[in-house]
Short mmCIF file of C-alpha atoms and ligand atoms in Angstrom, two decimals:
data_model
loop_
_atom_site.label_atom_id
_atom_site.label_comp_id
_atom_site.label_asym_id
_atom_site.label_seq_id
_atom_site.Cartn_x
_atom_site.Cartn_y
_atom_site.Cartn_z
CA MET K 1 79.87 159.65 87.19
CA LYS K 2 79.85 157.02 89.92
CA PRO K 3 81.88 153.87 89.24
CA ALA K 4 79.77 150.77 88.48
CA PHE K 5 79.71 147.58 90.55
CA TYR K 6 77.82 144.44 89.58
CA VAL K 7 77.37 141.57 92.05
CA THR K 8 75.27 138.42 91.57
CA THR K 9 74.06 135.43 93.56
CA PRO K 10 73.22 132.09 91.98
CA ILE K 11 69.64 131.85 90.81
CA TYR K 12 67.95 129.32 93.08
CA TYR K 13 66.10 126.23 91.91
CA VAL K 14 62.40 126.38 92.64
CA ASN K 15 62.05 122.66 93.36
CA ASP K 16 63.27 123.34 96.89
CA VAL K 17 62.26 125.90 99.51
CA PRO K 18 64.87 128.35 100.80
CA HIS K 19 67.28 127.26 103.54
CA ILE K 20 70.33 128.81 105.21
CA GLY K 21 72.59 127.78 102.33
CA HIS K 22 70.60 130.04 100.02
CA ALA K 23 70.36 132.79 102.62
CA TYR K 24 74.12 132.68 103.10
CA THR K 25 75.10 133.70 99.57
CA THR K 26 72.32 136.23 99.35
CA VAL K 27 73.22 137.95 102.63
CA ALA K 28 76.89 138.03 101.63
CA ALA K 29 76.01 139.65 98.31
CA ASP K 30 73.77 142.12 100.14
CA VAL K 31 76.54 143.20 102.51
CA LEU K 32 78.85 143.77 99.59
CA ALA K 33 76.18 145.70 97.69
CA ARG K 34 75.39 147.89 100.69
CA TYR K 35 79.05 148.55 101.39
CA LYS K 36 79.83 149.46 97.78
CA ARG K 37 76.80 151.75 97.63
CA MET K 38 77.99 153.47 100.77
CA MET K 39 81.43 153.89 99.16
CA GLY K 40 79.85 155.75 96.26
CA PHE K 41 79.46 152.99 93.68
CA ASP K 42 76.49 152.63 91.37
CA VAL K 43 75.56 149.06 92.33
CA TYR K 44 73.55 146.49 90.39
CA PHE K 45 72.74 143.57 92.67
CA LEU K 46 71.05 140.62 90.99
CA THR K 47 69.41 137.53 92.39
CA GLY K 48 66.65 135.33 91.02
CA SER K 49 65.26 131.87 90.36
CA ASP K 50 66.22 128.98 88.11
CA GLU K 51 62.93 127.54 86.91
CA HIS K 52 63.62 125.22 83.96
CA GLY K 53 64.96 121.69 83.70
CA GLN K 54 64.07 118.15 84.54
CA LYS K 55 64.38 118.61 88.29
CA VAL K 56 61.70 121.29 88.36
CA GLU K 57 59.55 119.34 85.89
CA LYS K 58 59.70 116.25 88.13
CA ALA K 59 58.97 118.20 91.30
CA ALA K 60 55.93 119.73 89.61
CA THR K 61 54.62 116.33 88.54
CA THR K 62 55.02 115.05 92.09
CA ALA K 63 53.18 118.09 93.43
CA GLY K 64 50.42 117.72 90.83
CA GLU K 65 51.13 121.12 89.33
CA THR K 66 52.46 122.45 86.07
CA PRO K 67 56.10 123.53 86.30
CA LEU K 68 55.08 127.15 86.01
CA GLU K 69 52.51 126.81 88.81
CA LEU K 70 55.19 125.29 91.00
CA ALA K 71 57.62 128.06 90.10
CA ASP K 72 55.06 130.81 90.73
CA ARG K 73 54.33 129.36 94.15
CA VAL K 74 57.91 128.68 95.30
CA VAL K 75 59.44 131.87 93.92
CA LYS K 76 57.21 133.83 96.29
CA ARG K 77 58.83 132.06 99.23
CA PHE K 78 62.26 133.17 98.08
CA GLN K 79 61.10 136.72 97.46
CA ALA K 80 59.37 136.94 100.83
CA LEU K 81 62.47 135.65 102.59
CA TRP K 82 64.70 138.18 100.85
CA GLU K 83 62.38 140.91 102.02
CA ARG K 84 62.53 139.69 105.60
CA LEU K 85 66.30 139.45 105.42
CA GLU K 86 66.40 143.06 104.17
CA ILE K 87 68.09 142.09 100.94
CA SER K 88 68.59 145.20 98.82
CA ASN K 89 68.66 143.58 95.38
CA THR K 90 68.23 145.81 92.36
CA ASP K 91 66.55 143.12 90.30
CA PHE K 92 65.12 139.62 90.54
CA ILE K 93 65.29 137.49 87.42
CA ARG K 94 63.18 134.43 86.71
CA THR K 95 64.33 132.20 83.88
CA THR K 96 60.74 131.85 82.68
CA GLN K 97 60.58 135.58 81.90
CA GLU K 98 60.57 136.65 78.25
CA ARG K 99 63.56 138.95 78.72
CA HIS K 100 65.61 135.99 79.87
CA LYS K 101 64.46 133.57 77.17
CA LYS K 102 65.33 136.14 74.53
CA GLY K 103 68.87 136.39 75.88
CA VAL K 104 69.35 132.62 75.97
CA VAL K 105 68.05 132.07 72.45
CA HIS K 106 70.29 134.85 71.22
CA ILE K 107 73.54 133.60 72.71
CA PHE K 108 72.77 130.01 71.69
CA SER K 109 72.06 131.02 68.07
CA ASP K 110 75.05 133.29 68.00
CA ILE K 111 77.46 130.55 69.12
CA MET K 112 75.81 128.14 66.67
CA GLU K 113 76.26 130.58 63.80
CA LYS K 114 79.89 131.02 64.75
CA GLY K 115 80.27 127.23 64.46
CA ASP K 116 80.86 126.31 68.10
CA ILE K 117 77.50 124.62 68.71
CA TYR K 118 76.86 121.58 66.47
CA LEU K 119 74.45 118.64 66.35
CA GLY K 120 75.80 115.24 67.43
CA GLU K 121 74.89 112.17 69.43
CA TYR K 122 75.41 111.44 73.06
CA GLU K 123 75.72 108.32 75.11
CA ASP K 124 76.73 108.60 78.73
CA TRP K 125 75.76 108.30 82.37
CA TYR K 126 73.27 110.90 83.52
CA CYS K 127 72.57 112.08 87.05
CA THR K 128 69.10 113.63 87.08
CA PRO K 129 69.30 115.49 90.42
CA CYS K 130 72.56 117.13 89.30
CA GLU K 131 71.43 117.49 85.67
CA THR K 132 74.91 116.34 84.67
CA PHE K 133 76.34 113.72 82.32
CA TRP K 134 79.34 111.70 83.52
CA THR K 135 81.78 109.44 81.69
CA GLU K 136 82.29 105.89 82.88
CA THR K 137 85.62 106.82 84.48
CA GLN K 138 84.20 109.77 86.38
CA LEU K 139 81.66 107.63 88.24
CA ILE K 140 82.51 106.54 91.77
CA GLU K 141 81.36 102.98 92.40
CA ASP K 142 78.86 103.38 89.56
CA ARG K 143 77.31 106.42 91.20
CA CYS K 144 77.33 110.17 90.63
CA PRO K 145 80.68 111.56 91.87
CA ASP K 146 78.97 114.73 93.13
CA CYS K 147 75.93 113.46 95.01
CA ASN K 148 76.51 109.69 95.20
CA ARG K 149 73.10 108.88 93.76
CA PRO K 150 72.48 106.26 91.06
CA VAL K 151 72.96 107.34 87.44
CA GLU K 152 71.30 106.09 84.25
CA LYS K 153 72.67 105.43 80.77
CA LEU K 154 71.23 107.88 78.27
CA LYS K 155 71.64 108.03 74.53
CA GLU K 156 70.29 111.02 72.73
CA GLU K 157 70.76 113.30 69.82
CA SER K 158 72.26 116.42 71.27
CA TYR K 159 73.70 119.76 70.44
CA PHE K 160 77.27 120.12 71.60
CA PHE K 161 79.24 123.15 72.57
CA ARG K 162 82.84 123.00 71.33
CA MET K 163 84.27 123.49 74.80
CA SER K 164 87.46 121.58 73.95
CA LYS K 165 88.43 124.41 71.61
CA TYR K 166 88.67 126.83 74.54
CA GLN K 167 90.80 124.78 76.90
CA GLU K 168 94.03 126.68 76.26
CA ALA K 169 92.38 130.09 76.14
CA LEU K 170 90.66 129.41 79.46
CA LEU K 171 93.87 128.23 81.11
CA ALA K 172 95.69 131.29 79.83
CA HIS K 173 92.95 133.51 81.22
CA ILE K 174 93.06 131.85 84.63
CA GLU K 175 96.87 132.10 84.74
CA ALA K 176 96.85 135.74 83.69
CA ASN K 177 94.13 136.71 86.18
CA PRO K 178 94.94 135.35 89.64
CA GLU K 179 91.81 137.05 91.01
CA PHE K 180 89.47 135.36 88.54
CA ILE K 181 88.72 132.24 90.59
CA GLN K 182 88.75 132.39 94.38
CA PRO K 183 89.60 131.18 96.93
CA LYS K 184 93.02 129.98 95.81
CA SER K 185 92.46 126.33 96.72
CA LYS K 186 89.43 126.26 94.45
CA ARG K 187 91.36 127.98 91.69
CA ASN K 188 93.92 125.19 91.81
CA GLU K 189 91.18 122.56 91.58
CA ILE K 190 89.81 124.21 88.47
CA ILE K 191 93.26 124.48 86.89
CA SER K 192 93.80 120.73 87.37
CA PHE K 193 90.34 119.98 86.02
CA VAL K 194 90.93 122.02 82.87
CA LYS K 195 94.41 120.55 82.38
CA GLU K 196 92.93 117.06 82.38
CA GLY K 197 91.21 118.09 79.17
CA LEU K 198 87.90 119.67 78.29
CA ARG K 199 85.40 117.61 76.30
CA ASP K 200 82.70 119.14 74.17
CA LEU K 201 79.63 119.74 76.28
CA SER K 202 76.12 118.56 75.59
CA VAL K 203 73.95 121.67 75.64
CA SER K 204 70.51 120.32 74.75
CA ARG K 205 68.10 117.60 75.89
CA THR K 206 65.31 115.69 74.18
CA THR K 207 64.12 113.58 77.13
CA PHE K 208 61.87 116.25 78.62
CA THR K 209 60.27 119.47 77.46
CA TRP K 210 60.39 121.96 80.34
CA GLY K 211 62.94 124.45 79.06
CA ILE K 212 63.74 126.88 76.30
CA PRO K 213 63.46 125.22 72.86
CA VAL K 214 66.58 125.16 70.69
CA PRO K 215 66.02 127.77 67.98
CA GLY K 216 65.17 125.96 64.75
CA ASN K 217 64.85 122.48 66.31
CA GLU K 218 62.06 122.38 68.86
CA LYS K 219 62.59 118.70 69.68
CA HIS K 220 65.44 119.92 71.87
CA VAL K 221 65.39 122.11 74.93
CA ILE K 222 68.48 124.06 75.93
CA TYR K 223 70.55 122.52 78.75
CA VAL K 224 69.47 124.05 82.05
CA TRP K 225 72.96 125.31 82.95
CA PHE K 226 73.38 127.02 79.58
CA ASP K 227 70.01 128.60 80.21
CA ALA K 228 70.67 129.53 83.86
CA LEU K 229 74.14 131.06 83.48
CA THR K 230 72.88 133.47 80.85
CA ASN K 231 70.71 135.15 83.52
CA TYR K 232 73.66 137.27 84.55
CA MET K 233 73.44 139.08 81.20
CA SER K 234 69.79 138.74 80.26
CA ALA K 235 68.83 140.62 83.42
CA LEU K 236 70.79 143.60 82.12
CA GLY K 237 68.91 143.50 78.83
CA TYR K 238 71.34 141.42 76.72
CA PRO K 239 71.30 141.02 73.71
CA ASN K 240 70.13 144.61 73.53
CA GLN K 241 72.85 147.14 74.19
CA THR K 242 70.85 148.69 77.02
CA THR K 243 72.29 151.29 79.37
CA GLU K 244 72.43 148.64 82.11
CA TYR K 245 74.20 146.13 79.92
CA GLU K 246 76.74 148.67 78.76
CA ARG K 247 77.29 149.91 82.26
CA PHE K 248 77.39 146.70 84.30
CA TRP K 249 78.64 143.87 82.07
CA PRO K 250 81.05 142.20 82.78
CA ALA K 251 80.09 141.50 86.39
CA ASN K 252 82.57 142.36 89.11
CA VAL K 253 81.78 139.27 91.11
CA HIS K 254 79.66 136.15 90.90
CA LEU K 255 79.14 134.81 94.43
CA ILE K 256 78.38 131.08 94.44
CA GLY K 257 78.73 127.93 96.52
CA LYS K 258 81.63 125.57 95.95
CA ASP K 259 79.41 122.88 94.39
CA ILE K 260 78.64 125.02 91.37
CA LEU K 261 82.10 126.40 90.73
CA ARG K 262 82.81 124.31 87.65
CA PHE K 263 79.74 125.68 85.90
CA HIS K 264 80.84 129.24 86.66
CA ALA K 265 84.58 128.91 86.20
CA VAL K 266 84.70 126.58 83.19
CA TYR K 267 81.41 126.44 81.30
CA TRP K 268 80.36 130.08 81.63
CA PRO K 269 83.68 131.67 80.62
CA THR K 270 84.02 129.37 77.61
CA PHE K 271 80.45 130.16 76.47
CA LEU K 272 81.33 133.83 76.72
CA MET K 273 84.59 133.37 74.83
CA ALA K 274 82.72 131.61 72.05
CA ALA K 275 80.24 134.47 71.88
CA GLY K 276 83.08 136.97 71.86
CA LEU K 277 81.92 138.60 75.10
CA PRO K 278 83.95 139.83 78.08
CA LEU K 279 84.34 137.50 81.10
CA PRO K 280 83.31 138.32 84.68
CA GLU K 281 86.09 139.73 86.79
CA LYS K 282 85.78 137.33 89.70
CA VAL K 283 84.02 134.11 90.68
CA PHE K 284 84.11 133.42 94.40
CA ALA K 285 83.06 130.03 95.77
CA HIS K 286 82.08 129.89 99.43
CA GLY K 287 81.95 126.76 101.56
CA TRP K 288 79.03 124.67 102.72
CA TRP K 289 77.13 124.66 106.01
CA THR K 290 76.58 121.48 107.92
CA VAL K 291 74.07 121.42 110.76
CA GLU K 292 75.16 120.32 114.20
CA GLY K 293 77.94 118.39 112.45
CA GLN K 294 75.74 116.70 109.85
CA LYS K 295 75.08 117.30 106.19
CA MET K 296 71.89 119.33 105.79
CA SER K 297 69.29 117.26 103.98
CA LYS K 298 65.58 116.77 103.67
CA SER K 299 65.88 113.10 104.54
CA LEU K 300 67.68 113.89 107.80
CA GLN K 301 65.00 116.49 108.49
CA ASN K 302 67.63 118.92 109.69
CA VAL K 303 67.18 121.65 107.09
CA VAL K 304 67.58 125.01 108.79
CA GLU K 305 64.76 127.29 107.79
CA PRO K 306 65.83 130.96 107.81
CA ASN K 307 62.33 132.22 108.67
CA MET K 308 62.38 130.19 111.85
CA LEU K 309 65.77 131.67 112.79
CA ILE K 310 64.54 135.20 112.13
CA ASP K 311 61.44 134.59 114.29
CA LYS K 312 63.56 133.28 117.08
CA TYR K 313 66.61 135.56 117.04
CA GLY K 314 65.86 138.52 114.78
CA VAL K 315 67.08 139.29 111.30
CA ASP K 316 70.33 141.04 112.17
CA VAL K 317 71.48 138.24 114.45
CA VAL K 318 71.06 135.80 111.57
CA ARG K 319 72.87 138.08 109.13
CA TYR K 320 75.70 138.61 111.59
CA PHE K 321 76.08 134.99 112.55
CA LEU K 322 76.24 133.71 108.98
CA LEU K 323 79.05 136.05 108.04
CA ARG K 324 80.96 136.13 111.31
CA GLU K 325 81.04 132.49 112.28
CA VAL K 326 82.90 131.05 109.29
CA PRO K 327 85.57 132.57 107.03
CA PHE K 328 84.00 132.95 103.59
CA GLY K 329 85.39 130.18 101.42
CA LEU K 330 85.58 127.55 104.16
CA ASP K 331 82.95 125.07 105.29
CA GLY K 332 81.21 125.75 108.57
CA ASP K 333 78.82 124.27 111.04
CA PHE K 334 75.51 125.74 112.12
CA SER K 335 74.34 125.20 115.68
CA HIS K 336 71.94 127.08 117.92
CA THR K 337 74.54 127.01 120.69
CA ALA K 338 77.11 128.76 118.52
CA LEU K 339 74.55 131.32 117.39
CA VAL K 340 73.40 132.11 120.94
CA GLN K 341 76.99 132.47 122.01
CA ARG K 342 77.71 135.02 119.27
CA LEU K 343 74.50 136.84 120.12
CA ASN K 344 75.26 137.09 123.82
CA SER K 345 78.91 137.92 123.60
CA ASP K 346 79.58 139.86 120.37
CA LEU K 347 76.21 141.53 119.98
CA ALA K 348 74.64 141.97 123.41
CA ASN K 349 77.75 142.29 125.61
CA ASP K 350 80.14 144.05 123.28
CA LEU K 351 78.33 146.09 120.65
CA GLY K 352 75.00 146.67 122.38
CA ASN K 353 76.32 147.26 125.84
CA LEU K 354 78.95 149.75 124.68
CA LEU K 355 76.29 151.86 123.00
CA SER K 356 73.85 151.84 125.89
CA ARG K 357 76.60 152.62 128.42
CA SER K 358 77.98 155.49 126.35
CA THR K 359 74.68 157.08 125.42
CA ALA K 360 73.45 156.74 129.03
CA MET K 361 76.49 158.68 130.23
CA ALA K 362 75.96 161.42 127.63
CA VAL K 363 72.40 161.79 128.87
CA LYS K 364 73.42 161.73 132.51
CA TYR K 365 76.39 164.10 132.32
CA PHE K 366 75.33 166.45 129.52
CA ASP K 367 71.54 166.11 129.39
CA GLY K 368 71.92 164.42 126.03
CA VAL K 369 73.45 167.47 124.36
CA LEU K 370 76.74 166.46 122.80
CA PRO K 371 79.55 168.71 124.07
CA ALA K 372 82.38 169.98 121.87
CA PRO K 373 85.71 168.23 122.50
CA GLU K 374 88.86 169.94 123.75
CA ALA K 375 92.34 169.00 122.51
CA LEU K 376 92.77 165.22 122.29
CA THR K 377 95.14 163.46 124.67
CA GLU K 378 97.11 160.33 123.94
CA ILE K 379 94.34 157.85 124.70
CA ASP K 380 91.84 159.82 122.64
CA THR K 381 94.17 159.91 119.66
CA ALA K 382 94.78 156.19 120.04
CA LEU K 383 91.03 155.51 119.84
CA LYS K 384 90.70 157.84 116.86
CA GLN K 385 93.58 156.13 115.10
CA LYS K 386 92.22 152.69 115.76
CA THR K 387 88.88 153.76 114.34
CA GLU K 388 90.52 155.16 111.22
CA GLU K 389 92.70 152.10 110.71
CA MET K 390 89.58 149.94 110.87
CA LEU K 391 88.27 151.65 107.73
CA THR K 392 91.29 150.65 105.68
CA THR K 393 91.24 147.12 107.04
CA VAL K 394 87.55 146.61 106.39
CA ASN K 395 87.86 147.99 102.89
CA GLY K 396 90.65 145.53 102.08
CA CYS K 397 88.77 142.64 103.67
CA LEU K 398 85.61 143.33 101.70
CA ASP K 399 87.60 143.55 98.47
CA ASP K 400 88.78 140.04 99.31
CA LEU K 401 85.29 138.96 100.43
CA ALA K 402 86.71 138.26 103.88
CA PHE K 403 83.49 139.14 105.71
CA SER K 404 84.42 137.50 108.97
CA LYS K 405 87.77 139.28 109.13
CA ALA K 406 86.06 142.58 108.37
CA LEU K 407 83.73 142.04 111.31
CA GLN K 408 86.65 141.13 113.55
CA ALA K 409 88.31 144.40 112.63
CA ILE K 410 85.15 146.31 113.53
CA TRP K 411 84.85 144.46 116.82
CA GLU K 412 88.43 145.37 117.73
CA VAL K 413 87.26 148.97 117.79
CA VAL K 414 84.25 147.97 119.86
CA SER K 415 86.60 146.40 122.41
CA ALA K 416 88.82 149.46 122.24
CA GLY K 417 85.74 151.57 123.06
CA ASN K 418 84.94 149.46 126.10
CA LYS K 419 88.55 149.67 127.24
CA TYR K 420 88.58 153.42 126.64
CA ILE K 421 85.69 153.84 129.07
CA ASP K 422 87.52 151.88 131.75
CA GLU K 423 90.71 153.85 131.23
CA SER K 424 89.20 157.30 131.03
CA ALA K 425 86.74 156.61 133.91
CA PRO K 426 84.09 159.23 133.06
CA TRP K 427 82.33 158.66 136.38
CA VAL K 428 85.44 159.95 138.19
CA LEU K 429 85.74 162.96 135.88
CA ALA K 430 82.06 163.74 136.42
CA LYS K 431 82.62 164.29 140.11
CA ASP K 432 85.12 167.09 139.53
CA PRO K 433 83.78 170.33 138.00
CA ALA K 434 87.34 171.26 136.92
CA GLN K 435 87.32 168.18 134.66
CA ARG K 436 84.21 169.20 132.75
CA GLY K 437 86.18 169.88 129.55
CA ARG K 438 88.03 166.60 129.80
CA LEU K 439 84.75 164.74 130.32
CA ALA K 440 83.37 166.43 127.20
CA THR K 441 86.32 165.22 125.14
CA VAL K 442 85.94 161.67 126.44
CA MET K 443 82.24 161.58 125.63
CA TYR K 444 82.84 163.02 122.20
CA CYS K 445 85.57 160.51 121.26
CA LEU K 446 83.58 157.60 122.63
CA LEU K 447 80.45 158.43 120.69
CA GLU K 448 82.26 159.48 117.53
CA SER K 449 84.10 156.18 117.38
CA GLN K 450 80.79 154.35 117.66
CA ARG K 451 79.14 156.50 115.05
CA ILE K 452 81.80 155.36 112.58
CA VAL K 453 81.54 151.75 113.78
CA HIS K 454 77.78 151.76 113.20
CA THR K 455 78.15 153.42 109.82
CA LEU K 456 80.18 150.36 108.78
CA VAL K 457 77.89 147.99 110.66
CA SER K 458 75.03 149.30 108.51
CA ALA K 459 76.26 147.12 105.63
CA PHE K 460 75.97 144.02 107.80
CA MET K 461 73.05 144.84 110.10
CA PRO K 462 71.10 147.72 108.60
CA GLY K 463 68.29 147.77 111.18
CA THR K 464 70.62 147.71 114.18
CA ALA K 465 72.86 150.41 112.75
CA ALA K 466 69.88 152.65 111.98
CA LYS K 467 68.72 152.42 115.61
CA ALA K 468 72.23 153.11 116.90
CA LEU K 469 72.81 156.07 114.60
CA GLN K 470 69.43 157.46 115.58
CA SER K 471 70.38 157.44 119.25
CA LEU K 472 73.65 159.15 118.31
CA GLY K 473 71.61 161.96 116.77
CA CYS K 474 72.53 161.17 113.19
CA GLY K 475 69.86 159.14 111.47
CA GLY K 476 69.16 159.40 107.75
CA GLU K 477 71.18 158.67 104.62
CA ILE K 478 74.43 156.79 105.06
CA ASP K 479 77.35 157.47 102.75
CA LYS K 480 81.12 157.52 102.91
CA THR K 481 81.27 161.05 104.28
CA GLY K 482 80.03 159.38 107.47
CA LEU K 483 83.30 157.48 107.69
CA VAL K 484 85.37 160.56 108.46
CA TRP K 485 86.25 161.36 112.07
CA GLY K 486 84.58 164.57 113.20
CA GLY K 487 81.13 163.92 111.77
CA LEU K 488 79.34 164.24 115.10
CA GLN K 489 78.32 167.84 115.61
CA ALA K 490 78.56 169.42 119.03
CA GLY K 491 75.07 170.30 120.21
CA CYS K 492 73.33 167.31 118.61
CA THR K 493 70.93 165.27 120.70
CA ILE K 494 72.00 161.93 122.13
CA THR K 495 69.32 159.64 123.47
CA LYS K 496 69.88 156.59 125.62
CA ALA K 497 69.93 153.54 123.37
CA GLU K 498 67.73 150.65 124.39
CA ALA K 499 69.48 147.28 124.45
CA LEU K 500 70.16 146.54 120.78
CA PHE K 501 70.23 142.80 121.45
CA PRO K 502 68.54 141.21 124.44
CA ARG K 503 70.61 138.31 125.79
CA ILE K 504 69.19 134.83 125.48
CA GLU K 505 69.74 132.25 128.19
CA SER K 506 70.86 129.10 126.40
N1 MSP D 601 70.19 126.80 90.09
C1 MSP D 601 71.52 126.52 90.40
C2 MSP D 601 72.38 127.75 90.28
C3 MSP D 601 72.38 128.39 88.94
S1 MSP D 601 73.34 129.84 88.91
C4 MSP D 601 73.44 130.29 87.34
C5 MSP D 601 71.61 125.95 91.82
N2 MSP D 601 70.60 126.24 92.63
S2 MSP D 601 70.47 125.69 94.13
O1 MSP D 601 69.27 126.28 94.60
O2 MSP D 601 70.55 124.29 94.16
O3 MSP D 601 71.68 126.17 94.94
C6 MSP D 601 72.02 127.48 95.03
C7 MSP D 601 73.17 127.77 95.96
O4 MSP D 601 72.90 127.30 97.28
C8 MSP D 601 74.50 127.15 95.53
O5 MSP D 601 75.46 128.18 95.47
C9 MSP D 601 74.84 126.21 96.65
O6 MSP D 601 76.20 126.19 96.90
C10 MSP D 601 74.10 126.84 97.82
N3 MSP D 601 73.90 125.88 98.88
C11 MSP D 601 73.06 124.80 98.90
N4 MSP D 601 73.23 124.14 100.08
C12 MSP D 601 74.19 124.75 100.82
C13 MSP D 601 74.72 124.57 102.11
N5 MSP D 601 74.38 123.56 102.87
N6 MSP D 601 75.62 125.49 102.54
C14 MSP D 601 75.98 126.58 101.79
N7 MSP D 601 75.49 126.78 100.59
C15 MSP D 601 74.66 125.84 100.03
O7 MSP D 601 72.60 125.32 92.13
#
C-alpha cells in the first residue's frame, strides 16, 4: 500500500476576497502535494473556508446579507481562484457544512465530559478583528498587540478550556520533537510564550450568534478558533472512524502564515491532548508579503489580486515567482519589477530557451527522431551526475519546505544544460559525418537531462512541464519512474518547443 501524506492550508475567512497572501500558502501546499503524489504517496490535500465568527457576521451586516449568503458568494471566489491556479486539492471544507459542525460539537463535548472545558466568567480586552482576548499587560499602548487596533472591555459568561493544565505536556512535546514547529526561530518564540505560562482559554462567546452553538447551552457559540482548527479532522470524517480519518490523521504538515502560529502550535495541540488524540507532525509558519515595500492593506489600496497577476503574466509565472523569490519562512516583498525580472531571466532565458534550442537541434540534425546514445564521455557523465544529484537535493529541500532552494537546485541543472551545449558545440559536430554518433550522444544527454528537470518542474509549474514533456515525446502520467536517467527512448519523436515564456519588456 502507498504511504499516506496529509497536507493542509489554513481555511480562509470569507469576509475578505483572496489575495496573494492566501495564494501563497495554497500554492506551496499544492507543490508539496504534487511532489509527494509523484513520489508515490497517497496524498490528502485539504483547503477550505472559515465562515463563522463575529468578523464574518459584521461583514455580512455591512453588505446587507446574511452571513451564509456572504459566505456562499465569497467562497466561490476562492474556489474559482484555486481552479485557475491549478490547485490539486483533494477536498474543500466549509465550516458551515454539517460534517464539520458534527466534528466540532463532538470534540467540544468530549473535552467537556473529560472535565477540561468548564463554565466561568470572563472580563478582558477584546480585539474584534483578531477575535482575541488580551490581558491588560499584553496590550501595547492600550491597543491590540497584533494589529494595533483599539480593543474593548468585555465581560461575559464563558466556557473555558483548561489550557494551563497542558503547559508542561506541550513543552515536553515541543522539546522532544524538534520538527514539530518550524522554522526554528518561530519554534523558539513559541517556547518562550509557553514558558511564560498558559492561562485557561475562553472557548465560547455570548455577544453574537453566528457560530456553532455550545452543546447543551445555546446561549453560547463556540469560539471561532476552536471551531476552525477542528476542520483538519472533520474533513476526514472525525468523529467517525472513517477510512480517511484512520489513514490520514494525524496530518503530516499544517502550512500556515506566521500570524496564526500560536493558534496552531499552542491551542490546537492542547485541544488534541485534552481529547486524547494524536498531534500533527509538523506546523510550518511562512513569512508575510509586503507590496513594493509596504504592508498590504485595503486602506492603502495595494492589495495584490492573484487573478490580475494570472491575466497579466500567466499562472505558472505566478506560481514560480511566489515560491522562488523568498525563502519559505522569511518575509518577502512583492513587486512587478522583481516578477518581470524572474520571468525574463529564470523562465524565458534559462528554462524556456534551453528547451527550444535543444529541441530545435534535435529536429534539425535528426528530423526529430531521437537517436540512441553511444558511450558517455566525461562531460556527458558530469551532466548525468548533476541531474541525478539534483533529485536528492530537491527531495531534501521539499522535506524541509525549502521551496526556493529546491528551485535553485533545479536551475543549476538548467544552467549546466546551457553550458553543456556551449562545450559540446553540436553545430560543429553536425558538420562532420564522422561525428554523427557523438552528436547523437550529445542530443540524447541534453534532452534526457531536461526531461528529468521538467518532471520535477511539474510539481511547481504543471502546465509548463506538460508542454515541455510533450515536445520531448513523453507526455502523459508523471510518476517517480520518470526521475530515472534513461527514460527517453531512442526513436521517440521530438518536436520543436515553442517559447515556454515570452519575455516581457519592463
Ligand atoms: N481563518 C483563519 C485561519 C484558520 S485555520 C484553522 C485566518 N484566515 S485568513 O484568511 O485571515 O488568513 C489566512 C492566511 O493568509 C494566514 O495564514 C495568513 O498568514 C495568510 N496571509 C494573510 N496576509 C498575508 C500576507 N500579506 N502575506 C502572506 N500571507 C498572508 O487567519
